[in-house]
XYZ file of C-alpha atoms in Angstrom:
282
model
C 34.501 3.593 25.997
C 32.973 3.725 22.504
C 29.194 2.970 21.988
C 27.995 -0.180 20.152
C 26.936 0.447 16.616
C 23.157 0.137 16.276
C 23.167 -1.968 13.205
C 19.404 -2.582 13.438
C 18.520 1.166 13.454
C 20.987 1.752 10.487
C 19.330 -1.123 8.490
C 15.853 0.166 9.385
C 16.636 3.666 8.379
C 18.269 2.441 5.004
C 15.284 0.050 4.399
C 12.762 2.609 4.914
C 14.590 5.190 2.821
C 14.690 2.654 0.127
C 10.998 1.633 0.463
C 10.091 5.452 0.360
C 12.034 6.010 -2.831
C 10.587 2.874 -4.465
C 6.884 2.829 -3.410
C 6.326 6.408 -1.960
C 5.566 4.932 1.443
C 7.451 3.386 4.410
C 5.567 0.083 4.533
C 7.613 -2.817 6.096
C 4.981 -5.608 5.377
C 4.572 -8.184 2.667
C 2.796 -7.576 -0.543
C -0.354 -9.428 -1.920
C 0.446 -10.400 -5.380
C -2.570 -11.985 -6.823
C -2.740 -10.875 -10.510
C 0.388 -8.682 -10.400
C 3.704 -9.587 -12.050
C 6.494 -10.001 -9.441
C 8.532 -6.923 -10.237
C 10.011 -4.001 -8.081
C 7.672 -1.523 -9.875
C 4.603 -3.396 -8.568
C 5.673 -3.580 -5.029
C 3.648 -0.503 -3.955
C 0.553 -1.957 -5.544
C 1.209 -5.385 -3.936
C 1.461 -3.714 -0.504
C -1.663 -1.557 -1.115
C -3.523 -4.853 -1.788
C -2.235 -6.423 1.356
C -3.512 -3.429 3.369
C -6.873 -3.628 1.486
C -7.018 -7.392 2.484
C -6.142 -6.618 6.076
C -8.680 -3.796 6.380
C -11.472 -6.066 5.039
C -11.276 -7.993 8.519
C -11.904 -4.838 10.538
C -15.269 -4.730 12.462
C -17.672 -1.963 11.705
C -16.279 1.363 12.850
C -15.212 3.941 13.806
C -12.883 1.910 16.183
C -10.497 2.727 18.964
C -7.485 0.599 17.774
C -4.212 -0.249 19.524
C -1.669 -1.023 16.731
C 0.910 -3.344 18.285
C 4.382 -3.158 16.712
C 3.148 -0.357 14.344
C 6.204 -0.281 12.047
C 6.809 3.139 10.657
C 3.065 4.169 11.247
C 1.963 3.913 7.592
C -0.806 1.437 8.624
C -1.918 3.715 11.478
C -1.981 6.776 9.075
C -4.300 4.871 6.724
C -6.674 3.849 9.658
C -6.763 7.285 10.902
C -7.800 8.590 7.462
C -10.790 6.037 7.735
C -12.003 7.660 10.960
C -10.370 5.405 13.493
C -8.658 6.515 16.717
C -5.189 5.114 17.014
C -2.568 4.370 19.610
C 0.648 2.648 18.672
C 3.041 0.424 20.610
C 6.602 0.281 19.192
C 9.759 -0.567 21.136
C 12.232 0.965 18.525
C 13.152 4.608 19.163
C 13.834 5.010 15.495
C 10.358 3.598 14.409
C 8.681 5.518 17.217
C 9.958 8.642 15.672
C 8.768 7.703 12.227
C 5.351 6.811 13.679
C 5.055 10.318 15.052
C 6.194 11.686 11.621
C 3.830 9.505 9.604
C 0.811 9.305 11.848
C 0.862 12.592 13.996
C -2.681 12.170 15.205
C -1.880 8.857 16.816
C -0.598 8.537 20.388
C 2.817 6.644 20.421
C 4.085 4.551 23.198
C 7.741 3.680 22.785
C 7.908 0.514 24.839
C 7.511 -3.290 24.776
C 3.940 -4.466 24.385
C 4.147 -6.126 27.817
C 5.032 -2.796 29.343
C 2.167 -0.874 27.678
C 1.107 1.651 30.182
C -2.463 2.409 28.747
C -5.686 1.681 30.573
C -7.395 -0.361 27.821
C -10.878 0.022 26.503
C -9.973 -0.670 22.914
C -12.261 -1.933 20.246
C -9.395 -3.787 18.399
C -5.887 -4.796 19.065
C -3.951 -5.165 15.868
C -0.965 -7.404 15.241
C 0.293 -6.672 11.626
C 3.444 -8.731 11.294
C 4.320 -8.181 14.953
C 2.678 -11.184 16.599
C 5.632 -13.422 15.943
C 7.968 -11.349 18.209
C 5.957 -11.839 21.218
C 5.186 -15.140 23.183
C 1.724 -16.019 21.780
C 0.217 -16.830 24.990
C 1.428 -13.499 26.514
C 0.364 -11.595 23.470
C -3.254 -12.948 23.534
C -3.625 -12.586 27.232
C -2.419 -8.932 27.313
C -4.467 -7.922 24.191
C -7.665 -9.354 25.469
C -7.092 -7.642 28.711
C -7.009 -4.285 26.948
C -10.252 -4.703 25.073
C -13.659 -3.404 25.989
C -16.420 -6.012 25.944
C -17.021 -7.453 22.495
C -13.699 -6.123 21.375
C -11.481 -8.197 18.744
C -7.981 -9.177 18.108
C -6.773 -9.077 14.539
C -3.524 -10.857 13.493
C -1.843 -11.025 10.194
C 1.545 -12.814 10.288
C 3.815 -15.741 9.491
C 3.436 -18.946 11.485
C 5.726 -22.029 11.167
C 4.257 -25.012 9.442
C 4.513 -28.612 10.471
C 7.648 -28.803 8.138
C 9.649 -26.565 10.319
C 12.497 -28.467 12.285
C 13.958 -25.724 14.492
C 16.884 -23.338 14.063
C 19.539 -24.336 11.665
C 22.899 -22.820 10.678
C 21.308 -21.459 7.546
C 18.323 -19.051 8.494
C 15.113 -20.591 7.265
C 12.981 -17.953 5.459
C 10.005 -16.797 7.339
C 9.380 -16.916 11.002
C 6.882 -16.888 13.897
C 5.140 -19.291 16.172
C 4.236 -22.793 15.247
C 0.670 -22.781 13.791
C -0.100 -25.981 15.661
C 0.809 -24.348 18.925
C -1.091 -21.310 18.063
C -4.247 -23.467 17.495
C -3.705 -25.291 20.830
C -3.546 -22.020 22.690
C -6.765 -20.594 21.009
C -8.473 -23.771 22.243
C -6.951 -23.779 25.646
C -7.910 -20.038 26.153
C -11.532 -20.640 24.911
C -11.088 -17.970 22.084
C -13.450 -17.748 19.223
C -11.934 -17.605 15.655
C -14.468 -15.437 13.967
C -12.619 -15.345 10.767
C -9.464 -17.052 9.325
C -7.692 -16.930 6.001
C -4.550 -18.586 4.721
C -2.893 -16.105 2.145
C 0.553 -17.755 2.093
C 0.758 -18.225 -1.601
C -0.330 -14.803 -2.383
C 2.364 -13.179 -0.274
C 5.133 -15.530 -0.962
C 6.369 -13.788 -4.110
C 7.560 -10.998 -1.758
C 10.421 -13.321 -0.846
C 11.468 -13.693 -4.430
C 11.472 -9.870 -4.883
C 13.587 -9.470 -1.703
C 16.081 -12.110 -2.601
C 16.506 -10.530 -5.939
C 17.367 -7.223 -4.390
C 19.801 -8.716 -2.017
C 21.632 -10.522 -4.870
C 21.916 -7.375 -6.740
C 23.526 -5.715 -3.508
C 25.779 -8.864 -3.231
C 26.887 -8.441 -6.816
C 27.896 -4.983 -6.185
C 29.727 -5.903 -2.888
C 31.589 -8.525 -4.608
C 32.724 -6.287 -7.394
C 34.045 -3.779 -4.966
C 35.856 -6.651 -3.090
C 37.475 -7.889 -6.248
C 38.768 -4.231 -6.984
C 40.170 -3.912 -3.442
C 41.707 -7.280 -3.577
C 43.776 -6.230 -6.565
C 44.481 -2.497 -5.942
C 43.814 -1.801 -2.212
C 44.718 -4.842 -0.289
C 45.413 -3.095 3.138
C 42.066 -1.319 2.759
C 40.362 -4.530 2.127
C 42.037 -6.213 5.127
C 41.041 -3.335 7.379
C 37.412 -3.456 6.324
C 37.276 -7.241 6.712
C 38.705 -6.843 10.292
C 36.200 -4.197 11.151
C 33.261 -6.219 9.822
C 34.471 -9.322 11.762
C 34.518 -7.261 14.910
C 31.058 -5.981 14.372
C 29.426 -9.318 13.387
C 29.537 -12.799 14.717
C 30.634 -15.702 12.378
C 27.132 -16.978 12.222
C 25.630 -13.546 11.334
C 28.396 -13.274 8.554
C 27.510 -16.651 7.324
C 23.857 -15.767 6.944
C 24.538 -12.501 5.403
C 26.735 -14.165 2.803
C 23.866 -16.560 2.119
C 21.499 -13.635 1.739
C 23.660 -11.633 -0.466
C 25.066 -14.325 -2.619
C 22.905 -17.291 -2.667
C 19.257 -18.089 -3.564
C 18.071 -20.224 -0.700
C 15.332 -17.840 0.340
C 12.529 -18.380 -2.332
C 8.732 -18.334 -2.425
C 8.718 -22.011 -2.731
C 10.749 -22.531 0.394
C 8.734 -19.942 2.211
C 5.520 -21.818 1.490
C 7.001 -25.118 2.619
C 8.144 -23.853 6.067
C 5.467 -21.220 6.816
C 1.838 -20.365 6.614
C 0.816 -16.829 6.454
C -2.386 -16.393 8.313
C -5.005 -13.857 9.132
C -7.050 -14.403 12.227
C -9.882 -12.379 13.856
C -10.478 -13.391 17.346
C -12.925 -12.722 20.051
C -13.964 -14.092 23.435
């Protein structure tokens, strides 16, 4: 019996290779575009500005930090360079391997956050674009359970605005928990919001840049398809059959939208989402 193709790992590998080629780093997060023209050559500078913004919310260090959903380890590497002690939790085997390569001084735990085996005692739990993938009540409860007295939780991520109306056939740009539900949970748990900032408009141009890239890829795919349709009809049929076997009709529909349409824009992102930074304590 054949093994299922891991399209997520393939996509991550390709995406990280592209980001490393374009920016010199394997960052997976948004950029902060204040004062920068929205162009591919400025993505590295925009991502560096985002990291600078995020780090401005760190408590005084040096800190023992748990980087939850640490991506490819780029943020951890920069934190280590500042003198902090890092542990990383990441469920993906591929990303765990990249973390070990990019941040060799960090201790990497390849597991879901809720299965984290460490004993705690952290000064800071960091969720940098990973908070949306965990039920927020569970994420907050587990994170605060791992902190030493006086420890903080720092979150930078997308939250759904009041305009979001649930899952649709077309994928709505952005993601995350509803911001209203997050605020209710913070109040219910009695947590203190030490700092809060809405940077939605500053990160939103990342969506326009991403959509432009996908449209370039879509144009190339369409050109190849046109050539195959005329000159290699059997090959085209075989490729189409293989793709339909690998992907559901819904995923194909959304992929076509992403490659060939322009529904994912900064304006739409700002309507359905708020990109928030929270620093929390008990």
